[in-house]
PDB file of C-alpha atoms in Angstrom:
ATOM      1  CA  MET A1052     137.705  59.545 -13.565  1.00 34.00           C
ATOM      2  CA  THR A1053     139.785  58.498 -15.827  1.00 34.00           C
ATOM      3  CA  SER A1054     143.698  57.371 -16.611  1.00 34.00           C
ATOM      4  CA  ASP A1055     144.839  60.822 -17.270  1.00 38.00           C
ATOM      5  CA  ASP A1056     143.474  61.878 -13.374  1.00 44.00           C
ATOM      6  CA  ALA A1057     146.322  62.977 -11.652  1.00 47.00           C
ATOM      7  CA  PHE A1058     147.022  63.939  -8.034  1.00 47.00           C
ATOM      8  CA  ASP A1059     148.509  67.226  -6.847  1.00 49.00           C
ATOM      9  CA  GLU A1060     151.582  67.693  -4.196  1.00 50.00           C
ATOM     10  CA  GLN A1061     148.810  67.761  -1.556  1.00 48.00           C
ATOM     11  CA  GLY A1062     147.243  64.705  -2.632  1.00 50.00           C
ATOM     12  CA  ARG A1063     144.179  66.319  -4.262  1.00 45.00           C
ATOM     13  CA  LEU A1064     142.847  64.790  -7.300  1.00 48.00           C
ATOM     14  CA  VAL A1065     143.093  67.832  -9.959  1.00 43.00           C
ATOM     15  CA  SER A1066     141.493  66.401 -13.141  1.00 39.00           C
ATOM     16  CA  ASP A1067     138.049  66.828 -13.686  1.00 43.00           C
ATOM     17  CA  THR A1068     135.116  64.380 -12.249  1.00 45.00           C
ATOM     18  CA  SER A1069     132.285  65.912 -13.049  1.00 45.00           C
ATOM     19  CA  ALA A1070     132.047  63.315 -16.278  1.00 44.00           C
ATOM     20  CA  THR A1071     132.643  60.272 -14.113  1.00 55.00           C
ATOM     21  CA  HIS A1072     129.821  57.789 -14.492  1.00 92.00           C
ATOM     22  CA  TRP A1073     127.811  57.667 -11.150  1.00 97.00           C
ATOM     23  CA  ARG A1074     127.763  53.557 -11.201  1.00 97.00           C
ATOM     24  CA  ASN A1075     131.628  53.310 -11.979  1.00 97.00           C
ATOM     25  CA  TYR A1076     134.057  52.824  -9.347  1.00 97.00           C
ATOM     26  CA  ASP A1077     137.050  51.532 -11.334  1.00 94.00           C
ATOM     27  CA  THR A1078     139.256  54.503 -10.600  1.00 91.00           C
ATOM     28  CA  PRO A1079     140.253  55.101  -6.767  1.00 94.00           C
ATOM     29  CA  LEU A1080     139.068  58.198  -5.474  1.00 96.00           C
ATOM     30  CA  LEU A1081     142.028  58.938  -3.043  1.00 97.00           C
ATOM     31  CA  SER A1082     145.862  59.345  -3.727  1.00 97.00           C
ATOM     32  CA  PRO A1083     148.195  57.071  -2.136  1.00 97.00           C
ATOM     33  CA  ILE A1084     148.956  58.992   0.947  1.00 98.00           C
ATOM     34  CA  LEU A1085     145.407  59.658   1.640  1.00 98.00           C
ATOM     35  CA  ASP A1086     144.256  55.906   1.201  1.00 98.00           C
ATOM     36  CA  ALA A1087     147.121  55.113   3.544  1.00 98.00           C
ATOM     37  CA  ALA A1088     146.016  57.318   5.778  1.00 98.00           C
ATOM     38  CA  LEU A1089     141.995  56.008   5.144  1.00 98.00           C
ATOM     39  CA  GLU A1090     143.142  52.318   6.282  1.00 97.00           C
ATOM     40  CA  ARG A1091     145.066  53.822   9.476  1.00 97.00           C
ATOM     41  CA  PHE A1092     142.088  55.716  10.652  1.00 98.00           C
ATOM     42  CA  VAL A1093     139.535  52.859   9.880  1.00 96.00           C
ATOM     43  CA  THR A1094     141.530  50.022  12.072  1.00 95.00           C
ATOM     44  CA  GLY A1095     142.602  53.003  14.846  1.00 96.00           C
ATOM     45  CA  GLY A1096     140.382  55.893  14.744  1.00 96.00           C
ATOM     46  CA  PHE A1097     141.384  59.611  14.033  1.00 96.00           C
ATOM     47  CA  HIS A1098     142.400  59.822  17.536  1.00 96.00           C
ATOM     48  CA  GLY A1099     143.999  56.846  17.998  1.00 97.00           C
ATOM     49  CA  THR A1100     146.587  57.126  15.062  1.00 97.00           C
ATOM     50  CA  SER A1101     149.706  59.302  15.548  1.00 97.00           C
ATOM     51  CA  ILE A1102     151.215  60.832  12.326  1.00 97.00           C
ATOM     52  CA  ARG A1103     153.986  58.739  12.797  1.00 97.00           C
ATOM     53  CA  GLN A1104     151.994  56.263  11.539  1.00 98.00           C
ATOM     54  CA  LEU A1105     150.317  57.926   8.891  1.00 98.00           C
ATOM     55  CA  ALA A1106     153.878  58.584   7.707  1.00 98.00           C
ATOM     56  CA  GLY A1107     154.719  54.874   7.870  1.00 97.00           C
ATOM     57  CA  ALA A1108     151.442  53.807   6.380  1.00 97.00           C
ATOM     58  CA  ALA A1109     152.447  56.173   3.184  1.00 97.00           C
ATOM     59  CA  GLY A1110     155.942  55.224   3.129  1.00 97.00           C
ATOM     60  CA  LEU A1111     157.388  58.776   4.150  1.00 97.00           C
ATOM     61  CA  SER A1112     158.962  60.494   6.858  1.00 97.00           C
ATOM     62  CA  VAL A1113     157.321  62.516   8.922  1.00 97.00           C
ATOM     63  CA  PRO A1114     158.673  65.606   7.686  1.00 97.00           C
ATOM     64  CA  GLY A1115     157.749  63.595   4.149  1.00 97.00           C
ATOM     65  CA  LEU A1116     154.153  63.779   5.166  1.00 97.00           C
ATOM     66  CA  TYR A1117     154.077  67.452   6.166  1.00 96.00           C
ATOM     67  CA  HIS A1118     155.074  68.101   2.874  1.00 96.00           C
ATOM     68  CA  HIS A1119     152.035  67.295   1.544  1.00 97.00           C
ATOM     69  CA  PHE A1120     149.535  67.921   4.291  1.00 97.00           C
ATOM     70  CA  ALA A1121     150.224  70.776   7.417  1.00 97.00           C
ATOM     71  CA  SER A1122     148.672  68.090  10.034  1.00 97.00           C
ATOM     72  CA  LYS A1123     146.573  64.887  10.691  1.00 97.00           C
ATOM     73  CA  HIS A1124     143.706  66.983  10.996  1.00 98.00           C
ATOM     74  CA  ALA A1125     143.876  68.455   7.106  1.00 98.00           C
ATOM     75  CA  ILE A1126     144.405  64.443   6.109  1.00 98.00           C
ATOM     76  CA  LEU A1127     141.229  63.846   7.876  1.00 98.00           C
ATOM     77  CA  ALA A1128     139.477  67.187   6.258  1.00 98.00           C
ATOM     78  CA  GLU A1129     140.569  66.353   2.709  1.00 98.00           C
ATOM     79  CA  ILE A1130     139.390  62.486   3.043  1.00 98.00           C
ATOM     80  CA  ASP A1131     136.182  63.855   4.468  1.00 98.00           C
ATOM     81  CA  ARG A1132     135.668  66.792   1.246  1.00 98.00           C
ATOM     82  CA  LEU A1133     136.752  64.332  -1.093  1.00 98.00           C
ATOM     83  CA  ALA A1134     134.068  61.991  -0.275  1.00 97.00           C
ATOM     84  CA  MET A1135     131.139  64.267   0.415  1.00 97.00           C
ATOM     85  CA  GLU A1136     131.955  65.776  -3.053  1.00 97.00           C
ATOM     86  CA  ASP A1137     132.188  62.533  -4.739  1.00 97.00           C
ATOM     87  CA  LEU A1138     128.573  61.376  -3.360  1.00 98.00           C
ATOM     88  CA  TRP A1139     126.863  65.056  -4.193  1.00 98.00           C
ATOM     89  CA  GLN A1140     128.430  64.819  -8.021  1.00 97.00           C
ATOM     90  CA  ARG A1141     127.351  61.060  -8.214  1.00 98.00           C
ATOM     91  CA  SER A1142     124.235  61.973  -6.729  1.00 98.00           C
ATOM     92  CA  ILE A1143     123.287  64.684  -9.585  1.00 98.00           C
ATOM     93  CA  ALA A1144     124.789  62.673 -12.349  1.00 97.00           C
ATOM     94  CA  ALA A1145     122.328  59.546 -11.284  1.00 98.00           C
ATOM     95  CA  LEU A1146     119.108  62.210 -11.028  1.00 98.00           C
ATOM     96  CA  ALA A1147     120.007  63.534 -14.751  1.00 96.00           C
ATOM     97  CA  ASP A1148     120.736  59.877 -16.001  1.00 95.00           C
ATOM     98  CA  GLY A1149     117.487  58.532 -17.659  1.00 93.00           C
ATOM     99  CA  PRO A1150     113.802  59.271 -17.324  1.00 96.00           C
ATOM    100  CA  GLN A1151     112.974  62.365 -15.238  1.00 96.00           C
ATOM    101  CA  THR A1152     109.579  60.890 -13.508  1.00 97.00           C
ATOM    102  CA  PRO A1153     109.793  61.547  -9.826  1.00 98.00           C
ATOM    103  CA  LEU A1154     109.790  57.360  -9.245  1.00 98.00           C
ATOM    104  CA  ALA A1155     112.424  57.064 -11.596  1.00 98.00           C
ATOM    105  CA  ARG A1156     114.340  59.554 -10.115  1.00 98.00           C
ATOM    106  CA  PHE A1157     114.307  58.357  -6.436  1.00 98.00           C
ATOM    107  CA  ASP A1158     115.354  55.048  -7.626  1.00 98.00           C
ATOM    108  CA  ARG A1159     118.144  56.380  -9.250  1.00 98.00           C
ATOM    109  CA  LEU A1160     119.179  58.682  -6.354  1.00 98.00           C
ATOM    110  CA  VAL A1161     118.530  55.952  -3.707  1.00 99.00           C
ATOM    111  CA  GLU A1162     120.576  53.362  -5.773  1.00 98.00           C
ATOM    112  CA  CYS A1163     123.571  56.090  -5.797  1.00 99.00           C
ATOM    113  CA  LEU A1164     123.779  56.199  -2.700  1.00 99.00           C
ATOM    114  CA  LEU A1165     123.701  52.579  -1.480  1.00 99.00           C
ATOM    115  CA  LEU A1166     126.343  51.885  -3.830  1.00 98.00           C
ATOM    116  CA  PHE A1167     128.517  54.602  -2.946  1.00 98.00           C
ATOM    117  CA  HIS A1168     128.017  53.489   0.720  1.00 98.00           C
ATOM    118  CA  ALA A1169     128.869  49.765  -0.563  1.00 98.00           C
ATOM    119  CA  HIS A1170     132.042  50.502  -3.050  1.00 98.00           C
ATOM    120  CA  GLN A1171     133.430  53.351  -0.536  1.00 97.00           C
ATOM    121  CA  SER A1172     132.468  51.805   2.819  1.00 97.00           C
ATOM    122  CA  ALA A1173     135.879  52.551   4.738  1.00 97.00           C
ATOM    123  CA  LEU A1174     135.314  56.029   3.049  1.00 97.00           C
ATOM    124  CA  ALA A1175     132.110  56.643   4.148  1.00 97.00           C
ATOM    125  CA  PHE A1176     132.284  55.291   7.358  1.00 96.00           C
ATOM    126  CA  ILE A1177     135.038  57.732   8.223  1.00 96.00           C
ATOM    127  CA  ALA A1178     133.068  60.654   6.839  1.00 94.00           C
ATOM    128  CA  PHE A1179     130.215  59.307   9.177  1.00 92.00           C
ATOM    129  CA  SER A1180     132.071  58.445  12.411  1.00 93.00           C
ATOM    130  CA  GLU A1181     135.014  61.137  12.584  1.00 94.00           C
ATOM    131  CA  ILE A1182     132.909  64.258  11.909  1.00 93.00           C
ATOM    132  CA  ARG A1183     133.203  64.622  15.564  1.00 93.00           C
ATOM    133  CA  ALA A1184     136.994  65.436  15.050  1.00 96.00           C
ATOM    134  CA  LEU A1185     136.401  67.908  12.221  1.00 97.00           C
ATOM    135  CA  GLN A1186     136.903  71.416  13.692  1.00 96.00           C
ATOM    136  CA  GLY A1187     136.253  74.905  12.403  1.00 96.00           C
ATOM    137  CA  GLN A1188     135.476  75.619   8.928  1.00 97.00           C
ATOM    138  CA  HIS A1189     135.944  71.738   8.027  1.00 97.00           C
ATOM    139  CA  ARG A1190     133.182  70.864  10.535  1.00 97.00           C
ATOM    140  CA  ARG A1191     130.880  73.442   9.039  1.00 97.00           C
ATOM    141  CA  ALA A1192     131.669  72.370   5.280  1.00 97.00           C
ATOM    142  CA  HIS A1193     130.941  68.912   6.524  1.00 97.00           C
ATOM    143  CA  ILE A1194     127.693  69.723   7.960  1.00 97.00           C
ATOM    144  CA  ALA A1195     126.584  71.809   4.975  1.00 98.00           C
ATOM    145  CA  ALA A1196     127.409  69.006   2.542  1.00 98.00           C
ATOM    146  CA  ARG A1197     125.469  66.870   4.362  1.00 97.00           C
ATOM    147  CA  ASP A1198     122.589  68.904   4.665  1.00 98.00           C
ATOM    148  CA  ARG A1199     122.601  69.469   1.002  1.00 98.00           C
ATOM    149  CA  GLN A1200     122.647  65.977  -0.011  1.00 98.00           C
ATOM    150  CA  GLN A1201     119.503  65.415   3.044  1.00 98.00           C
ATOM    151  CA  LYS A1202     117.635  68.112   1.019  1.00 98.00           C
ATOM    152  CA  LEU A1203     117.951  66.403  -1.896  1.00 98.00           C
ATOM    153  CA  LEU A1204     116.528  62.922  -1.268  1.00 98.00           C
ATOM    154  CA  ASP A1205     113.836  65.295   0.277  1.00 98.00           C
ATOM    155  CA  GLU A1206     113.123  66.927  -2.309  1.00 98.00           C
ATOM    156  CA  VAL A1207     112.924  63.815  -4.608  1.00 98.00           C
ATOM    157  CA  LEU A1208     110.776  61.950  -2.051  1.00 98.00           C
ATOM    158  CA  GLU A1209     108.168  64.420  -1.981  1.00 98.00           C
ATOM    159  CA  GLU A1210     107.870  64.752  -5.600  1.00 98.00           C
ATOM    160  CA  CYS A1211     106.887  60.847  -5.243  1.00 98.00           C
ATOM    161  CA  VAL A1212     104.203  62.020  -2.468  1.00 98.00           C
ATOM    162  CA  ALA A1213     102.530  64.491  -4.414  1.00 97.00           C
ATOM    163  CA  ASP A1214     102.021  62.382  -7.813  1.00 96.00           C
ATOM    164  CA  GLY A1215     100.350  59.989  -5.557  1.00 96.00           C
ATOM    165  CA  THR A1216     103.490  57.351  -5.884  1.00 96.00           C
ATOM    166  CA  PHE A1217     104.528  57.256  -2.599  1.00 98.00           C
ATOM    167  CA  THR A1218     101.469  57.329   0.033  1.00 96.00           C
ATOM    168  CA  THR A1219     103.474  57.890   3.645  1.00 97.00           C
ATOM    169  CA  GLU A1220     102.181  61.078   5.498  1.00 96.00           C
ATOM    170  CA  HIS A1221     105.354  61.606   7.211  1.00 97.00           C
ATOM    171  CA  PRO A1222     108.106  62.260   3.909  1.00 97.00           C
ATOM    172  CA  ARG A1223     110.547  63.980   5.806  1.00 97.00           C
ATOM    173  CA  ASP A1224     111.142  61.562   8.523  1.00 98.00           C
ATOM    174  CA  ALA A1225     110.760  58.858   5.670  1.00 98.00           C
ATOM    175  CA  SER A1226     113.611  60.535   3.959  1.00 98.00           C
ATOM    176  CA  GLN A1227     115.550  60.671   6.871  1.00 98.00           C
ATOM    177  CA  ALA A1228     115.066  56.758   7.512  1.00 98.00           C
ATOM    178  CA  ILE A1229     116.102  56.330   4.161  1.00 98.00           C
ATOM    179  CA  THR A1230     119.351  58.007   4.379  1.00 98.00           C
ATOM    180  CA  THR A1231     120.070  56.083   7.723  1.00 98.00           C
ATOM    181  CA  ILE A1232     119.419  52.808   5.529  1.00 98.00           C
ATOM    182  CA  CYS A1233     121.995  53.778   3.367  1.00 98.00           C
ATOM    183  CA  THR A1234     124.401  55.414   5.210  1.00 97.00           C
ATOM    184  CA  GLY A1235     124.150  52.269   7.715  1.00 97.00           C
ATOM    185  CA  VAL A1236     125.543  49.742   5.021  1.00 98.00           C
ATOM    186  CA  SER A1237     129.046  51.167   5.124  1.00 97.00           C
ATOM    187  CA  GLN A1238     128.987  49.805   8.570  1.00 95.00           C
ATOM    188  CA  TRP A1239     128.334  46.222   7.961  1.00 96.00           C
ATOM    189  CA  TYR A1240     129.127  45.968   4.376  1.00 96.00           C
ATOM    190  CA  ARG A1241     132.093  43.333   3.418  1.00 94.00           C
ATOM    191  CA  PRO A1242     133.304  42.735  -0.069  1.00 92.00           C
ATOM    192  CA  ASP A1243     133.631  39.209   0.575  1.00 94.00           C
ATOM    193  CA  GLY A1244     129.837  38.989   1.984  1.00 92.00           C
ATOM    194  CA  GLU A1245     126.624  37.880   0.418  1.00 94.00           C
ATOM    195  CA  LEU A1246     125.817  40.910  -1.670  1.00 96.00           C
ATOM    196  CA  GLU A1247     128.078  42.632  -4.082  1.00 97.00           C
ATOM    197  CA  PRO A1248     126.987  46.428  -4.371  1.00 98.00           C
ATOM    198  CA  ALA A1249     124.806  46.221  -7.186  1.00 97.00           C
ATOM    199  CA  GLY A1250     122.481  43.385  -5.112  1.00 97.00           C
ATOM    200  CA  VAL A1251     123.029  45.537  -1.938  1.00 98.00           C
ATOM    201  CA  ALA A1252     121.596  48.559  -4.133  1.00 98.00           C
ATOM    202  CA  LYS A1253     118.799  46.663  -5.585  1.00 98.00           C
ATOM    203  CA  ARG A1254     117.525  45.155  -2.416  1.00 98.00           C
ATOM    204  CA  TYR A1255     117.753  47.543   0.026  1.00 98.00           C
ATOM    205  CA  GLY A1256     116.414  49.986  -2.935  1.00 98.00           C
ATOM    206  CA  GLU A1257     113.164  48.222  -2.893  1.00 97.00           C
ATOM    207  CA  ILE A1258     113.154  48.343   1.062  1.00 97.00           C
ATOM    208  CA  CYS A1259     113.549  52.339   0.971  1.00 98.00           C
ATOM    209  CA  ALA A1260     111.162  52.720  -1.529  1.00 98.00           C
ATOM    210  CA  HIS A1261     108.576  50.275   0.367  1.00 96.00           C
ATOM    211  CA  ALA A1262     109.548  52.859   3.734  1.00 96.00           C
ATOM    212  CA  ALA A1263     108.167  55.726   1.597  1.00 96.00           C
ATOM    213  CA  GLY A1264     105.059  53.802   1.080  1.00 96.00           C
ATOM    214  CA  LEU A1265     105.331  52.792  -2.555  1.00 93.00           C
ATOM    215  CA  PRO A1266     102.454  49.824  -2.356  1.00 88.00           C
ATOM    216  CA  ALA A1267     103.193  46.191  -2.547  1.00 77.00           C
ATOM    217  CA  GLU A1268     102.516  44.895  -5.952  1.00 71.00           C
TER     218      GLU A1268
END
């Protein structure tokens, strides 16, 4: 994302984000309307937040908010879509960015996952916790995006097992455990805590590698 990024009337990012550096989080992903909604969902939950509260948080009237989004569910669905797509694009960029040995690819992908769940902790938390509120095609889209993301990590970890870098006898289980470690960051990370996002990525990246069977030095 660059300073040229723009949002359409529905609050969607309309510029091309494919060139975004996967470690860079300087530019907000969400429009002001969606960012205000995200804050309300974090504090009150989807079902505990009214459309009037969302409008007030965005500085709009209720009819004004409906001009941008047809419903509260549409707001949540767009937040979720943007979160999952941003994580995917960053993951693909991370894999391409550097040496292509299995361990280097694994390290960058896990770093990407950890950075995302620290930098975007509120966004990731809502995308994870409010899947139960998504309906129809939006729920199916989330599950498809989640499964695609998991498959990517599965494949990279299996490459590390195949070349002898990792010794785990249960690569799929290890991959699931690593995903749980990474997504869990969004539940406890605080910007004023002990570690900055880069510190989280370094410390927990090492934990993830050993969980997959990287021998101790």
